[in-house]
Amino acid sequence: MAESGNYIDEIHSFDDRESNRFFIRIEFQPNTDNFNEVQFNEEFSVRAAEFEMQWELTEPEHRPRVAILVSKYDHCLNDLLYRHRTGQLNIEIPVIISNHPDLEHLAKWHDIPYYHLPISKETKPQQEAEIMKLLKEYDTELVVLARYMQVLSPDLCTHLDGWAINIHHSLLPGFKGARPYHQAWEKGVKMVGATAHYVNNDLDEGPIIAQGIQSVDHAYYPEDLISKGQDVERITLFNAVRYHIEKRVFLSGSRTVVFGN
Amino acid sequence: MAESGNYIDEIHSFDDRESNRFFIRIEFQPNTDNFNEVQFNEEFSVRAAEFEMQWELTEPEHRPRVAILVSKYDHCLNDLLYRHRTGQLNIEIPVIISNHPDLEHLAKWHDIPYYHLPISKETKPQQEAEIMKLLKEYDTELVVLARYMQVLSPDLCTHLDGWAINIHHSLLPGFKGARPYHQAWEKGVKMVGATAHYVNNDLDEGPIIAQGIQSVDHAYYPEDLISKGQDVERITLFNAVRYHIEKRVFLSGSRTVVFGN
Amino acid sequence: MAESGNYIDEIHSFDDRESNRFFIRIEFQPNTDNFNEVQFNEEFSVRAAEFEMQWELTEPEHRPRVAILVSKYDHCLNDLLYRHRTGQLNIEIPVIISNHPDLEHLAKWHDIPYYHLPISKETKPQQEAEIMKLLKEYDTELVVLARYMQVLSPDLCTHLDGWAINIHHSLLPGFKGARPYHQAWEKGVKMVGATAHYVNNDLDEGPIIAQGIQSVDHAYYPEDLISKGQDVERITLFNAVRYHIEKRVFLSGSRTVVFGN
Amino acid sequence: MAESGNYIDEIHSFDDRESNRFFIRIEFQPNTDNFNEVQFNEEFSVRAAEFEMQWELTEPEHRPRVAILVSKYDHCLNDLLYRHRTGQLNIEIPVIISNHPDLEHLAKWHDIPYYHLPISKETKPQQEAEIMKLLKEYDTELVVLARYMQVLSPDLCTHLDGWAINIHHSLLPGFKGARPYHQAWEKGVKMVGATAHYVNNDLDEGPIIAQGIQSVDHAYYPEDLISKGQDVERITLFNAVRYHIEKRVFLSGSRTVVFGN
């Protein structure tokens, strides 16, 4: 790349001795005199094939279309909307979907369509089908589960595999499943955290992108952990979304390589 | 207490709404004119009985006798010996016991008796009996498992219940059991930690006293986690031992109340 | 208190050997059978006088009236409004005052009066007089400078002494004055932070209530520090405001005693 | 490099827009079939000259010779010796120099020559001359000031510029000079830290390599800060020394680029 006069801003690499794969992320400013994307792709494909490389070229100006799923807790949604509005998060949010009507006012204030899709045991398949339809209609590139408090069906999990990020309110794999802060309280832990991970077909087991933590003590009842955990949850989710859209995250089996900054 | 002219330095209290118990720790300087320990105990016992209070009076000058159990890793032992030698940890270390001979030089340099009690599947009961005998002989008040890499038998666990502190190299209850750093690597977690807890009859499940954490990323192989984790382990273990000997830790079922500082 | 049948929830105390003062904060639930606030105040005053005690009794239900001053940065204001709206911060916000019109939409959405009081070198005395008038009109108990980017006059500082909280975007006393993130960048520091402190007559030198920190590296330009610092600033300011309204902060000369949780 | 069949393990780079310099660190395993260091150096020099590149090739097996200067505090020395002994720090320690006799026992136990060079106002020039002579005799590549409590003369500072690392017990540039923990206490800060930096001719102002931090509160008197700060100091110093010997630190004016891990 440098030989063609492109200006390299940043290189991160990692040679994974376990999987025998080499990961590299290069930020560069194309040489405006002669850069031609079509030509670059053609030429690079040839080199990439030699090394059995999987690769992708993206422009930092591209604003991915991110759909957000929520239930009643609004701290993550509020945070993402705030960062979107102020330009910290370079995305478009074409749609917000919820199984509750509660957060419509937030969507409205930001002029974003809000779909209330209630769910019951019986209507789950239909509701999930509607979600998938909406994601398609709105041309979604990434789905963010911003405390969407529903267990996804295996079908929807498989559908979202690799392009959906969930925030779980524990340091996974500790305290999987429901009510993790209550579990943490029971165990008397002195630290609780949050985990942002990709959705895959094994609930709460998708590849971890980011984790956050805070100290607690005996005086935190479960409701205090819930309240205190909100700052960690929203910052952890924000970091994961940012890393993803900045193409800093690479999948390596059930693990991720994250070239953070 | 104040009414008798004793000078109160510090009060910490916690009212546990779940267990309906009230915990309080008071540091005071006795009124040297009229303080009499025997009399204090007598009088206070009466008041304590009224409130069904469990209580204890200790002098900060008292240096508890702490036995240390180790295997081959020396970072926790080295740290405890250093803090003991420099006065950060107000304890006596009358004996060090190990299932390996490797760390005898450390004990020697500090003039502390070192017992090498090798262990095999067959000799486990005898070895543990010898440990218990030594703990008794050396008049031990607290046992610290400073990376003692043996699964204790239920008998020994029960014997040590409430007066032994173990350091586990994970954020319990995550990654219980053997090789927690390898488990953590498999899961691709972005944070690993350490947990100091009381030994009880359920291995790796005793009441948690202190936890510590550090951030890691994809580039940490299990051996890197092991090496990096040593600072967190030793500081976490030190904190737990210090809290214990300063009488800052109260048991509340399977949880602890820790009036830290 | 306990003798009168009141139920004590939490005690924190600190005996300051330097100033020879004893600080104590007691949370209790009054005995509903016989608690009478007037009588309590009368009786307690007598005891308090014996010990030359300064004291105050407040009800947790009381929602202090907090005025917020801002300029153009909205991250602190947005955070306070969010926590106010969701009940994390038990306050009333009767008025928002700014030297810029930019953040009026936020105030509007929350139905809070917004005063745009532009300022220039010449109009500074009048503008500050108007601020003081508004604070009075709106019966303000606490003023929060949520990134209000104006140097207050000595007069206004004195007026606000002890009942105004400012957030400074550095770990004071490092990087006082203007553009602290630029100063931090110049020095090549590896950590930057934020400080919430009471306003007093010495700018950026008031008693510190809370501080927060984050790690950075060489790749953070000043504009990155500004952007990254926003999470630390808003959480630090929130903590300080919360500690203040929960009566957890005591002044001790130029220092504070903070009974955090 | 890759074209010659060398295997690249890790790349870190940073393009500094302010200084218009590009920094890169490459870890590679030479192609054992054809790698020839002399030839590599010759060929690479030609390429490097084209880009006005400053560069260096080092072998990870190389163990730099590190002299340690101490006074009476032993926590940093003890930590470095421990990590040296256990292989965490891949260095040789040929000599320890002190202005006090107190820590000779530590040196002895590790079989390292210890020079006690007392200092007074009058003998300072001679003492410093002796230090410089010893550093030369012992073929020192790096000097570590592990809480050496003397203000170095401008001459010695200049002599050590760029190849000596100091640990200062504050978050520089806050609390420069003597007794930083006392200064911190005076200001009532809620966080204290430590800074490892290169020595240059401006005392306490050399380029910062690493910083560490801990939370404190009103209950920490200066002596508590001193005691508590020791863990942060020793870990921060260790990190800086490790980064330096792993060639992760690049100077960029008065700032550093540190490719940590």
PDB file of C-alpha atoms in Angstrom, chain A residues 128-238:
ATOM      1  CA  GLU A 128     -39.631 -12.312  15.879  1.00  0.00           C
ATOM      2  CA  ALA A 129     -40.656 -12.627  12.264  1.00  0.00           C
ATOM      3  CA  GLU A 130     -41.797  -9.019  12.355  1.00  0.00           C
ATOM      4  CA  ILE A 131     -38.474  -7.973  13.849  1.00  0.00           C
ATOM      5  CA  MET A 132     -36.611  -9.707  11.048  1.00  0.00           C
ATOM      6  CA  LYS A 133     -38.866  -8.086   8.488  1.00  0.00           C
ATOM      7  CA  LEU A 134     -38.247  -4.635   9.937  1.00  0.00           C
ATOM      8  CA  LEU A 135     -34.497  -5.186  10.050  1.00  0.00           C
ATOM      9  CA  LYS A 136     -34.641  -6.008   6.377  1.00  0.00           C
ATOM     10  CA  GLU A 137     -36.951  -3.151   5.433  1.00  0.00           C
ATOM     11  CA  TYR A 138     -34.693  -0.657   7.188  1.00  0.00           C
ATOM     12  CA  ASP A 139     -31.627  -2.076   5.499  1.00  0.00           C
ATOM     13  CA  THR A 140     -29.958  -2.774   8.833  1.00  0.00           C
ATOM     14  CA  GLU A 141     -26.243  -3.476   8.988  1.00  0.00           C
ATOM     15  CA  LEU A 142     -25.956  -3.933  12.750  1.00  0.00           C
ATOM     16  CA  VAL A 143     -28.465  -4.784  15.484  1.00  0.00           C
ATOM     17  CA  VAL A 144     -27.846  -3.574  19.037  1.00  0.00           C
ATOM     18  CA  LEU A 145     -29.722  -5.253  21.884  1.00  0.00           C
ATOM     19  CA  ALA A 146     -29.699  -2.373  24.337  1.00  0.00           C
ATOM     20  CA  ARG A 147     -31.142  -4.286  27.304  1.00  0.00           C
ATOM     21  CA  TYR A 148     -33.755  -6.080  25.224  1.00  0.00           C
ATOM     22  CA  MET A 149     -35.105  -8.327  27.967  1.00  0.00           C
ATOM     23  CA  GLN A 150     -36.287 -11.264  25.894  1.00  0.00           C
ATOM     24  CA  VAL A 151     -34.655 -14.611  25.319  1.00  0.00           C
ATOM     25  CA  LEU A 152     -34.213 -14.826  21.571  1.00  0.00           C
ATOM     26  CA  SER A 153     -35.321 -18.017  19.854  1.00  0.00           C
ATOM     27  CA  PRO A 154     -32.612 -20.176  18.296  1.00  0.00           C
ATOM     28  CA  ASP A 155     -33.929 -19.085  14.910  1.00  0.00           C
ATOM     29  CA  LEU A 156     -33.498 -15.391  15.594  1.00  0.00           C
ATOM     30  CA  CYS A 157     -30.102 -16.038  17.217  1.00  0.00           C
ATOM     31  CA  THR A 158     -28.935 -17.818  14.101  1.00  0.00           C
ATOM     32  CA  HIS A 159     -30.336 -15.058  11.929  1.00  0.00           C
ATOM     33  CA  LEU A 160     -28.420 -12.415  13.921  1.00  0.00           C
ATOM     34  CA  ASP A 161     -25.199 -14.427  14.260  1.00  0.00           C
ATOM     35  CA  GLY A 162     -22.250 -12.076  13.754  1.00  0.00           C
ATOM     36  CA  TRP A 163     -24.121  -8.831  13.125  1.00  0.00           C
ATOM     37  CA  ALA A 164     -25.848  -8.217  16.471  1.00  0.00           C
ATOM     38  CA  ILE A 165     -24.316  -6.984  19.716  1.00  0.00           C
ATOM     39  CA  ASN A 166     -25.891  -7.701  23.103  1.00  0.00           C
ATOM     40  CA  ILE A 167     -25.097  -6.170  26.493  1.00  0.00           C
ATOM     41  CA  HIS A 168     -25.279  -8.614  29.383  1.00  0.00           C
ATOM     42  CA  HIS A 169     -25.204  -7.199  32.895  1.00  0.00           C
ATOM     43  CA  SER A 170     -22.494  -9.439  34.310  1.00  0.00           C
ATOM     44  CA  LEU A 171     -18.904 -10.334  33.620  1.00  0.00           C
ATOM     45  CA  LEU A 172     -19.658 -13.320  31.425  1.00  0.00           C
ATOM     46  CA  PRO A 173     -19.294 -16.253  31.699  1.00  0.00           C
ATOM     47  CA  GLY A 174     -20.155 -15.534  35.337  1.00  0.00           C
ATOM     48  CA  PHE A 175     -23.852 -15.092  36.076  1.00  0.00           C
ATOM     49  CA  LYS A 176     -25.347 -16.168  32.808  1.00  0.00           C
ATOM     50  CA  GLY A 177     -29.095 -16.110  32.380  1.00  0.00           C
ATOM     51  CA  ALA A 178     -31.696 -14.138  34.233  1.00  0.00           C
ATOM     52  CA  ARG A 179     -31.242 -11.642  37.038  1.00  0.00           C
ATOM     53  CA  PRO A 180     -27.436 -11.619  37.156  1.00  0.00           C
ATOM     54  CA  TYR A 181     -27.260  -8.838  39.757  1.00  0.00           C
ATOM     55  CA  HIS A 182     -29.394 -10.911  42.094  1.00  0.00           C
ATOM     56  CA  GLN A 183     -27.083 -13.871  41.530  1.00  0.00           C
ATOM     57  CA  ALA A 184     -24.082 -11.635  42.202  1.00  0.00           C
ATOM     58  CA  TRP A 185     -25.627 -10.379  45.414  1.00  0.00           C
ATOM     59  CA  GLU A 186     -26.281 -13.948  46.571  1.00  0.00           C
ATOM     60  CA  LYS A 187     -22.636 -14.816  46.054  1.00  0.00           C
ATOM     61  CA  GLY A 188     -21.450 -11.716  47.870  1.00  0.00           C
ATOM     62  CA  VAL A 189     -19.060 -10.681  45.115  1.00  0.00           C
ATOM     63  CA  LYS A 190     -17.048  -7.496  45.566  1.00  0.00           C
ATOM     64  CA  MET A 191     -17.068  -6.586  41.867  1.00  0.00           C
ATOM     65  CA  VAL A 192     -19.776  -6.642  39.238  1.00  0.00           C
ATOM     66  CA  GLY A 193     -19.538  -5.855  35.579  1.00  0.00           C
ATOM     67  CA  ALA A 194     -21.035  -5.921  32.132  1.00  0.00           C
ATOM     68  CA  THR A 195     -20.195  -7.766  28.933  1.00  0.00           C
ATOM     69  CA  ALA A 196     -20.892  -6.740  25.345  1.00  0.00           C
ATOM     70  CA  HIS A 197     -20.772  -9.691  22.982  1.00  0.00           C
ATOM     71  CA  TYR A 198     -21.897 -10.828  19.582  1.00  0.00           C
ATOM     72  CA  VAL A 199     -25.098 -12.794  19.466  1.00  0.00           C
ATOM     73  CA  ASN A 200     -24.660 -16.348  18.284  1.00  0.00           C
ATOM     74  CA  ASN A 201     -26.723 -19.487  18.592  1.00  0.00           C
ATOM     75  CA  ASP A 202     -25.611 -20.138  22.158  1.00  0.00           C
ATOM     76  CA  LEU A 203     -27.329 -17.619  24.386  1.00  0.00           C
ATOM     77  CA  ASP A 204     -24.986 -15.496  26.555  1.00  0.00           C
ATOM     78  CA  GLU A 205     -22.049 -17.330  25.020  1.00  0.00           C
ATOM     79  CA  GLY A 206     -21.275 -15.309  21.912  1.00  0.00           C
ATOM     80  CA  PRO A 207     -17.787 -13.906  21.365  1.00  0.00           C
ATOM     81  CA  ILE A 208     -16.966 -11.199  23.899  1.00  0.00           C
ATOM     82  CA  ILE A 209     -16.087  -7.752  22.520  1.00  0.00           C
ATOM     83  CA  ALA A 210     -15.770  -5.583  25.631  1.00  0.00           C
ATOM     84  CA  GLN A 211     -16.182  -5.822  29.387  1.00  0.00           C
ATOM     85  CA  GLY A 212     -16.456  -3.260  32.147  1.00  0.00           C
ATOM     86  CA  ILE A 213     -16.312  -3.501  35.910  1.00  0.00           C
ATOM     87  CA  GLN A 214     -17.027  -1.669  39.127  1.00  0.00           C
ATOM     88  CA  SER A 215     -16.287  -2.312  42.772  1.00  0.00           C
ATOM     89  CA  VAL A 216     -19.160  -2.913  45.165  1.00  0.00           C
ATOM     90  CA  ASP A 217     -19.459  -3.927  48.780  1.00  0.00           C
ATOM     91  CA  HIS A 218     -21.818  -5.577  51.224  1.00  0.00           C
ATOM     92  CA  ALA A 219     -24.058  -2.512  51.360  1.00  0.00           C
ATOM     93  CA  TYR A 220     -25.238  -2.937  47.760  1.00  0.00           C
ATOM     94  CA  TYR A 221     -28.557  -4.725  47.615  1.00  0.00           C
ATOM     95  CA  PRO A 222     -29.623  -6.135  44.250  1.00  0.00           C
ATOM     96  CA  GLU A 223     -31.549  -2.962  43.427  1.00  0.00           C
ATOM     97  CA  ASP A 224     -28.413  -0.898  44.134  1.00  0.00           C
ATOM     98  CA  LEU A 225     -26.343  -3.128  41.866  1.00  0.00           C
ATOM     99  CA  ILE A 226     -28.932  -2.624  39.132  1.00  0.00           C
ATOM    100  CA  SER A 227     -28.808   1.119  39.528  1.00  0.00           C
ATOM    101  CA  LYS A 228     -25.039   1.351  39.840  1.00  0.00           C
ATOM    102  CA  GLY A 229     -24.443  -1.039  36.990  1.00  0.00           C
ATOM    103  CA  GLN A 230     -26.088   1.230  34.457  1.00  0.00           C
ATOM    104  CA  ASP A 231     -23.006   3.380  33.898  1.00  0.00           C
ATOM    105  CA  VAL A 232     -20.813   0.366  33.271  1.00  0.00           C
ATOM    106  CA  GLU A 233     -23.387  -1.222  30.986  1.00  0.00           C
ATOM    107  CA  ARG A 234     -23.824   1.797  28.783  1.00  0.00           C
ATOM    108  CA  ILE A 235     -20.122   2.582  28.474  1.00  0.00           C
ATOM    109  CA  THR A 236     -19.288  -1.057  27.735  1.00  0.00           C
ATOM    110  CA  LEU A 237     -21.998  -1.277  25.089  1.00  0.00           C
ATOM    111  CA  PHE A 238     -20.908   2.000  23.535  1.00  0.00           C
TER     112      PHE A 238
END
